[in-house]
Coordinates of C-alpha atoms in Angstrom, one line a residue:
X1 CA 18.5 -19.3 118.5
X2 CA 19.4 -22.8 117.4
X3 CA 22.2 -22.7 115.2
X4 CA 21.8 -24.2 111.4
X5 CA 24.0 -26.6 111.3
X6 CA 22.3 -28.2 114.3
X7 CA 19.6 -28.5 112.7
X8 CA 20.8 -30.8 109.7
X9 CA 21.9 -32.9 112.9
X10 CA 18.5 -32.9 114.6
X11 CA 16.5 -33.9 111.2
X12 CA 19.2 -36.2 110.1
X13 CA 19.1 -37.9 113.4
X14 CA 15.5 -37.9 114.3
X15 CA 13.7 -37.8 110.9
X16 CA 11.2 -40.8 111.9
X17 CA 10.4 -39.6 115.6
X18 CA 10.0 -36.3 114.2
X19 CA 7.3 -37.6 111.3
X20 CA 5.0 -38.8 114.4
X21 CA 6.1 -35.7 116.1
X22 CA 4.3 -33.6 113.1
X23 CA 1.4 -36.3 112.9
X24 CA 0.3 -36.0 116.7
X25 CA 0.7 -32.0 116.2
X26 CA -1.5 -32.3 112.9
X27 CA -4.3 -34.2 115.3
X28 CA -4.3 -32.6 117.9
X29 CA -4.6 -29.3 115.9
X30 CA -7.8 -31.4 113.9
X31 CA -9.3 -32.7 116.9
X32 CA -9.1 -29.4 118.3
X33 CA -12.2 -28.3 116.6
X34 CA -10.7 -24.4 115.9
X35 CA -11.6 -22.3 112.9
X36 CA -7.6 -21.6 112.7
X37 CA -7.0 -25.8 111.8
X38 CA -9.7 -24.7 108.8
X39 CA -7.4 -22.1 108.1
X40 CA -4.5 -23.5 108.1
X41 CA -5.8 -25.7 105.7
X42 CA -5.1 -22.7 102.6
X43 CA -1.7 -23.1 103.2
X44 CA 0.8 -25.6 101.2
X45 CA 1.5 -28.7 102.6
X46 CA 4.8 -28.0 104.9
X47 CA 3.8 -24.4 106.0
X48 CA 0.1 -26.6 107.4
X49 CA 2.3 -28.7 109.3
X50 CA 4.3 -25.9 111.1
X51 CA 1.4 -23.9 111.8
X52 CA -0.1 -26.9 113.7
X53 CA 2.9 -27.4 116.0
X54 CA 2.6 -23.5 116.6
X55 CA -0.7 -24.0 117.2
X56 CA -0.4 -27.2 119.2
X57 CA 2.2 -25.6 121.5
X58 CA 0.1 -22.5 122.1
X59 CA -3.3 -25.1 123.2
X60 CA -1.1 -27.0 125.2
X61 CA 0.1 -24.0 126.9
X62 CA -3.4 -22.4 127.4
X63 CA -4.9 -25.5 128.7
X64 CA -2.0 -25.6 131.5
X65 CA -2.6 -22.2 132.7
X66 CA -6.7 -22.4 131.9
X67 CA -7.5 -26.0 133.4
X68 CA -9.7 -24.9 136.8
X69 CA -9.4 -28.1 138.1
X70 CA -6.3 -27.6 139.1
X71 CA -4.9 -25.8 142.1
X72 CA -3.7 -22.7 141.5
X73 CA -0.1 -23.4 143.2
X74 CA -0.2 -26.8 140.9
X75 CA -0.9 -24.7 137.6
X76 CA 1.6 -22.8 138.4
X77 CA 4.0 -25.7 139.3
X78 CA 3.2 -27.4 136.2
X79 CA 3.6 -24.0 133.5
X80 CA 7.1 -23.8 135.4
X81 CA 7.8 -27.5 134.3
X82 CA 6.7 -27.2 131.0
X83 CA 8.9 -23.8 130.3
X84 CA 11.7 -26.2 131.7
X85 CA 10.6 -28.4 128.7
X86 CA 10.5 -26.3 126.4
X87 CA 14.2 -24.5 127.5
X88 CA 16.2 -28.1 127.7
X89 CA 14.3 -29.1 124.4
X90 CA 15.9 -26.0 122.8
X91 CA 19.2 -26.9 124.7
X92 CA 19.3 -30.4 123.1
X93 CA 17.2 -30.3 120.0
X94 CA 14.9 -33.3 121.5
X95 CA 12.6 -34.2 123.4
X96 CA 10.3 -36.9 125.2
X97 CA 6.8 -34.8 124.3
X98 CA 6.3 -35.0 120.4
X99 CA 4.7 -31.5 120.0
X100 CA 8.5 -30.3 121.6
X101 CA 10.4 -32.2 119.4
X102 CA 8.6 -31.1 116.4
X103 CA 8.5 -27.7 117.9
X104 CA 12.5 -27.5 118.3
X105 CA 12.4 -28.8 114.0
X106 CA 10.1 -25.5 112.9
X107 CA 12.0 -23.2 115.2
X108 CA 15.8 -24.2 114.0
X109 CA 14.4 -24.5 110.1
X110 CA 13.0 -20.9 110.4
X111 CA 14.9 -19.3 112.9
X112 CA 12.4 -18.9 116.0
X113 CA 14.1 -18.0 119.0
X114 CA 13.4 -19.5 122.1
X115 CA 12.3 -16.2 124.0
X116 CA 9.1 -16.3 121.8
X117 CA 7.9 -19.4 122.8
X118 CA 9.0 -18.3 126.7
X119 CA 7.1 -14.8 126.5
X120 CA 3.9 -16.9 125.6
X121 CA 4.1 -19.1 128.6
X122 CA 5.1 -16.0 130.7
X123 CA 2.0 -14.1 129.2
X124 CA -0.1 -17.4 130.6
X125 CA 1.6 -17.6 133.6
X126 CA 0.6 -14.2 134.5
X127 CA -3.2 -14.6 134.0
X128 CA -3.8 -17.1 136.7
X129 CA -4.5 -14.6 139.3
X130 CA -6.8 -11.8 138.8
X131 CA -4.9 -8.7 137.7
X132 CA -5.2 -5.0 136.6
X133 CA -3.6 -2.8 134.5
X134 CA -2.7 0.6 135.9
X135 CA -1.5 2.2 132.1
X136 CA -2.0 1.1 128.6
X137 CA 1.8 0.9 128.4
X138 CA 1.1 -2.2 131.1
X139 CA -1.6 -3.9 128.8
X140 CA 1.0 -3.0 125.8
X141 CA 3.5 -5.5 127.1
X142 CA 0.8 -7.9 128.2
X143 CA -0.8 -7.9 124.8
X144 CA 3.1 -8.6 123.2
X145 CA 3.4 -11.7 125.6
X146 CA -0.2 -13.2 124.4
X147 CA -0.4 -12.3 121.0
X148 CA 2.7 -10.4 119.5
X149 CA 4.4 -12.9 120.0
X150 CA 2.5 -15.4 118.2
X151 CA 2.9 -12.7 115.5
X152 CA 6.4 -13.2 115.4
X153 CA 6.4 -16.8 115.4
X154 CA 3.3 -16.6 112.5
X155 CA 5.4 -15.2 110.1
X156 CA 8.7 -16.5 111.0
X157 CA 7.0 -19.3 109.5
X158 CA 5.2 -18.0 106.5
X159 CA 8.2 -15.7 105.3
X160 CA 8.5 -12.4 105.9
X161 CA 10.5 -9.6 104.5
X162 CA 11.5 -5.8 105.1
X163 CA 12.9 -4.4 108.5
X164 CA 9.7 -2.7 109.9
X165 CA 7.5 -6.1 109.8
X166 CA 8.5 -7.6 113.1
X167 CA 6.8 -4.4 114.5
X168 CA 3.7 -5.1 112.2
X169 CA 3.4 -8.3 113.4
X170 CA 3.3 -7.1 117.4
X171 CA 0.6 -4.3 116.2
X172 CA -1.4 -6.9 114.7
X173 CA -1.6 -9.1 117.6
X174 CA -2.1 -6.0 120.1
X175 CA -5.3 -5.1 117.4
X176 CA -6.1 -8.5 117.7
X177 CA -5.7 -8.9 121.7
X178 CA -7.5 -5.8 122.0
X179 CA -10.5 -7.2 120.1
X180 CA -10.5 -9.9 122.8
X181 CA -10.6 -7.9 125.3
X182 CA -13.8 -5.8 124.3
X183 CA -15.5 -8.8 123.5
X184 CA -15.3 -10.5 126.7
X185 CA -15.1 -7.5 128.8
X186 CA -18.4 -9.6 130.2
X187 CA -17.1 -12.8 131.1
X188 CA -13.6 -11.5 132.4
X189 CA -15.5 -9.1 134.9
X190 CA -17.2 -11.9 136.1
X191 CA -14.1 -13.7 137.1
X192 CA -12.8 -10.7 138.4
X193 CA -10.5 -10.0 135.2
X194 CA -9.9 -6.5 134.5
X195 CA -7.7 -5.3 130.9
X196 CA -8.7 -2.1 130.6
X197 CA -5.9 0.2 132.1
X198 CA -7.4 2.3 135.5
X199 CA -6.0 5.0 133.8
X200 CA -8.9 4.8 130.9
X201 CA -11.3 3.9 133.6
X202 CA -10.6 7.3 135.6
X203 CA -10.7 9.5 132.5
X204 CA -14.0 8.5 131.4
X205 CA -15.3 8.3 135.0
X206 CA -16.0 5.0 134.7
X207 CA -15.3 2.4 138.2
X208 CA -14.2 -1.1 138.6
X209 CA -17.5 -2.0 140.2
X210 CA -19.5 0.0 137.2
X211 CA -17.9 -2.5 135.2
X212 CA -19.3 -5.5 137.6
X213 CA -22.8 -4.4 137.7
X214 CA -22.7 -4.0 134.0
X215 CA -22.9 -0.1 133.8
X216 CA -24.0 0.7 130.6
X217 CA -24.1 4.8 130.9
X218 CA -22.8 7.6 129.1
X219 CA -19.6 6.4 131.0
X220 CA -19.2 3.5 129.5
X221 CA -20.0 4.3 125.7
X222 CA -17.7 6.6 125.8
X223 CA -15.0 4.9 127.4
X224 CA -15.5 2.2 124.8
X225 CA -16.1 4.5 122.2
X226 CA -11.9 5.2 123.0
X227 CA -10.6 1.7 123.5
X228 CA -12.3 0.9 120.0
X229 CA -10.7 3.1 118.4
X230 CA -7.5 2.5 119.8
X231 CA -8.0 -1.1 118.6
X232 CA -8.6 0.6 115.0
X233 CA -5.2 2.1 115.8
X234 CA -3.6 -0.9 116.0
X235 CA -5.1 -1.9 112.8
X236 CA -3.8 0.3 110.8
X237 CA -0.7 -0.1 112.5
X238 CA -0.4 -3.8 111.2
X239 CA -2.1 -3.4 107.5
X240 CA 1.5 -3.1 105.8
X241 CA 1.7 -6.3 107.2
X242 CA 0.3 -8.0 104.4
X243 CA 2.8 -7.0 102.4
X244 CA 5.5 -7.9 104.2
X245 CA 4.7 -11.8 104.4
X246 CA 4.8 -14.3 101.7
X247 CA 1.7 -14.6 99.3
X248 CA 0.7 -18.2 101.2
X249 CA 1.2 -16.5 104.4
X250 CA -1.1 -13.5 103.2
X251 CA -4.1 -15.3 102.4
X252 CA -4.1 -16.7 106.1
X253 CA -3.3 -13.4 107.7
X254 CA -6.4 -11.4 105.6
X255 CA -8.6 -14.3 107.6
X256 CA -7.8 -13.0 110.7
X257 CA -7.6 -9.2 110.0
X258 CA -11.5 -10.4 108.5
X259 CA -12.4 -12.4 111.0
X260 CA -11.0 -9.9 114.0
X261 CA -12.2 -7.0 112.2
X262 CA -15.6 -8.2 112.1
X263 CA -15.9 -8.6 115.9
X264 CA -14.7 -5.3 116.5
X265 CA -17.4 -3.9 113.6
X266 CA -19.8 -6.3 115.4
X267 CA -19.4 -4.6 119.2
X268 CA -19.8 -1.1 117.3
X269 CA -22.9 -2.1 115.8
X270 CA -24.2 -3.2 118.9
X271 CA -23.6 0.1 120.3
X272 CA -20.8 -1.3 122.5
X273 CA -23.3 -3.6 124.4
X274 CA -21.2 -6.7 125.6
X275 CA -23.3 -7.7 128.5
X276 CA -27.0 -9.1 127.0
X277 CA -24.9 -11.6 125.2
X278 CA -21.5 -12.5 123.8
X279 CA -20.0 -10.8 120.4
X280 CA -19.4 -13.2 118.2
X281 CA -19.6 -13.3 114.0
X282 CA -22.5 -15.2 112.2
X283 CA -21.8 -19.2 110.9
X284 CA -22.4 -17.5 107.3
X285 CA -19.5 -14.9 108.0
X286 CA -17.2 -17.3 109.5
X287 CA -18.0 -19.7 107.1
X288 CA -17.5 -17.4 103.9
X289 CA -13.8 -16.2 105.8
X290 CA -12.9 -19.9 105.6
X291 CA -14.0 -20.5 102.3
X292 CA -12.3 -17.4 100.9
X293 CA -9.3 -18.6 102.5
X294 CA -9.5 -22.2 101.6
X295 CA -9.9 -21.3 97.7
X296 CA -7.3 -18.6 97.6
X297 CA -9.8 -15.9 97.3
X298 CA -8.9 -12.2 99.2
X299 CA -11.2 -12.0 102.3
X300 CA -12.3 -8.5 102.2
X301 CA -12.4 -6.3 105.2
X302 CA -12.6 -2.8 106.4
X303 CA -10.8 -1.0 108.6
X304 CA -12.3 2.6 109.4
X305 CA -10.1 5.5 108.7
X306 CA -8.9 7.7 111.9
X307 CA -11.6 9.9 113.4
X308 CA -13.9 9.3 110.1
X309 CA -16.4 6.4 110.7
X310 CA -18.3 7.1 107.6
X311 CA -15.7 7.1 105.5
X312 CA -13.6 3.8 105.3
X313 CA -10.6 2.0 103.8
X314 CA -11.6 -1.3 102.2
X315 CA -9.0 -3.6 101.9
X316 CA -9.2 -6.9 99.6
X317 CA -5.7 -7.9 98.0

């Protein structure tokens, strides 16, 4: 962690490269076209800025490990480079790539440590080959490295307070992860992407190559039937969450617990069919999310109660 009184040096030192530093993280984050920028957007002026270099680390980061143009062995090459970046720009506070520099600011000011922003890249790194999952505790750790740990940086920004919501934050991004995971249980197969642990597959008698062809028998339902409700889990898991973090950081975080929730509601009301086409929420509900969030309104949600579909708890503070 970068001590404080470095960073009065690095701010006192730098205060104009770091200015364009936060505009090219601001555009990028724009031009990015993502419901998150739209998000963001609820939140007061310095907190915005942050969450676009957070935001603009994490795109730069996926693209490096997602960019199929690209070799594999120069993917590889070039995530290893840019975790060197990111270490020596920790090391000195500075940094010839702007969205480091500003990066370096947001993580001294609120106290980020570097091994959040290194478990991200390691979490990328480890999805350019093809890979199973032999437990959950497996896709546990995986789901820290992609997510949880954007979690922790999340409200490491927004504020948080009590001892127990660092371990919210990491169930919120595995409930999150997990959501991913159901939803493009489709298009990962095709790439030859498996997340769901072997050890869930062999319970529910359920193969690899099932999930290939697309299988969509008793098997499977109930197999999913089980890794939905372990999502719902997680869920619940994370809902004291939203006490934890700052009222600015709240109003952000009930957009994603809405607009993650919904999927997850979605792929249930499709009666876990993910193949004839992909999950994804409505314009009008995405829309109304970002409105909500944009005027300070509560985005309501539900999260189902364990083992009791029918009845729910409805959540809108």
């Amino acid at each position: 962690m970068i001590p404080a009184r470095r960073t009065e040096l690095f701010i006192h030192l730098n205060s104009n490269q770091l200015e364009t530093a936060y505009r090219h993280c601001e555009r990028l984050a724009r031009n990015s076209g993502s419901n998150f920028y739209c998000a963001f957007l609820s939140l007061p002026r310095p907190m915005f800025r942050e969450m676009c270099v957070l935001y603009s680390f994490m795109r730069v980061t996926d693209n490096i490990g997602d960019d199929e143009t690209l070799e594999l062995d120069l993917r590889r090459q070039k995530l290893q480079e840019w975790r060197a970046q990111v270490h020596e720009a920790f090391e000195t506070g500075t940094s010839s790539e702007p969205i480091l520099s500003a990066l370096t600011d947001v993580a001294a000011r609120k106290q980020i440590p570097l091994e959040r922003f290194l478990d991200v890249i390691d979490g990328v790194e480890s999805d350019l080959v093809p890979r199973r999952f032999q437990t959950f505790d497996e896709l546990e750790h995986y789901c820290y490295q992609v997510a949880g740990a954007v979690g922790l940086c999340c409200i490491g920004i927004w504020g948080y307070s009590g001892q127990d919501a660092e371990q919210f934050a990491i169930d919120c991004g595995t409930a999150f992860q997990l959501t991913n995971i159901l939803r493009d249980l489709s298009e990962d197969s095709e790439r030859g992407r498996l997340y769901l642990p072997i050890e869930d597959l062999e319970q529910f008698d359920y193969t690899p190559d099932d999930l290939v062809q697309q299988a969509q028998n008793r098997s499977f339902k109930q197999l999913m039937e089980f890794e939905v409700e372990r999502a719902w889990s997680y869920y619940r898991k994370a809902l004291p969450l939203l006490e934890c973090v700052s009222p600015d950081g709240r109003r952000i975080l009930q957009g994603f617990f809405g607009t993650y929730s919904e999927l997850l509601h979605e792929i249930e009301h499709r009666n876990y069919d993910v193949f004839s086409e992909r999950v994804r929420l409505s314009r009008w509900k995405k829309w109304s999310v970002a409105m909500r969030s944009l005027l300070s309104l509560p985005v309501k949600f539900t999260i189902p109660e364990l083992q009791q579909p029918a009845n729910s708890l409805s959540t809108s503070d």
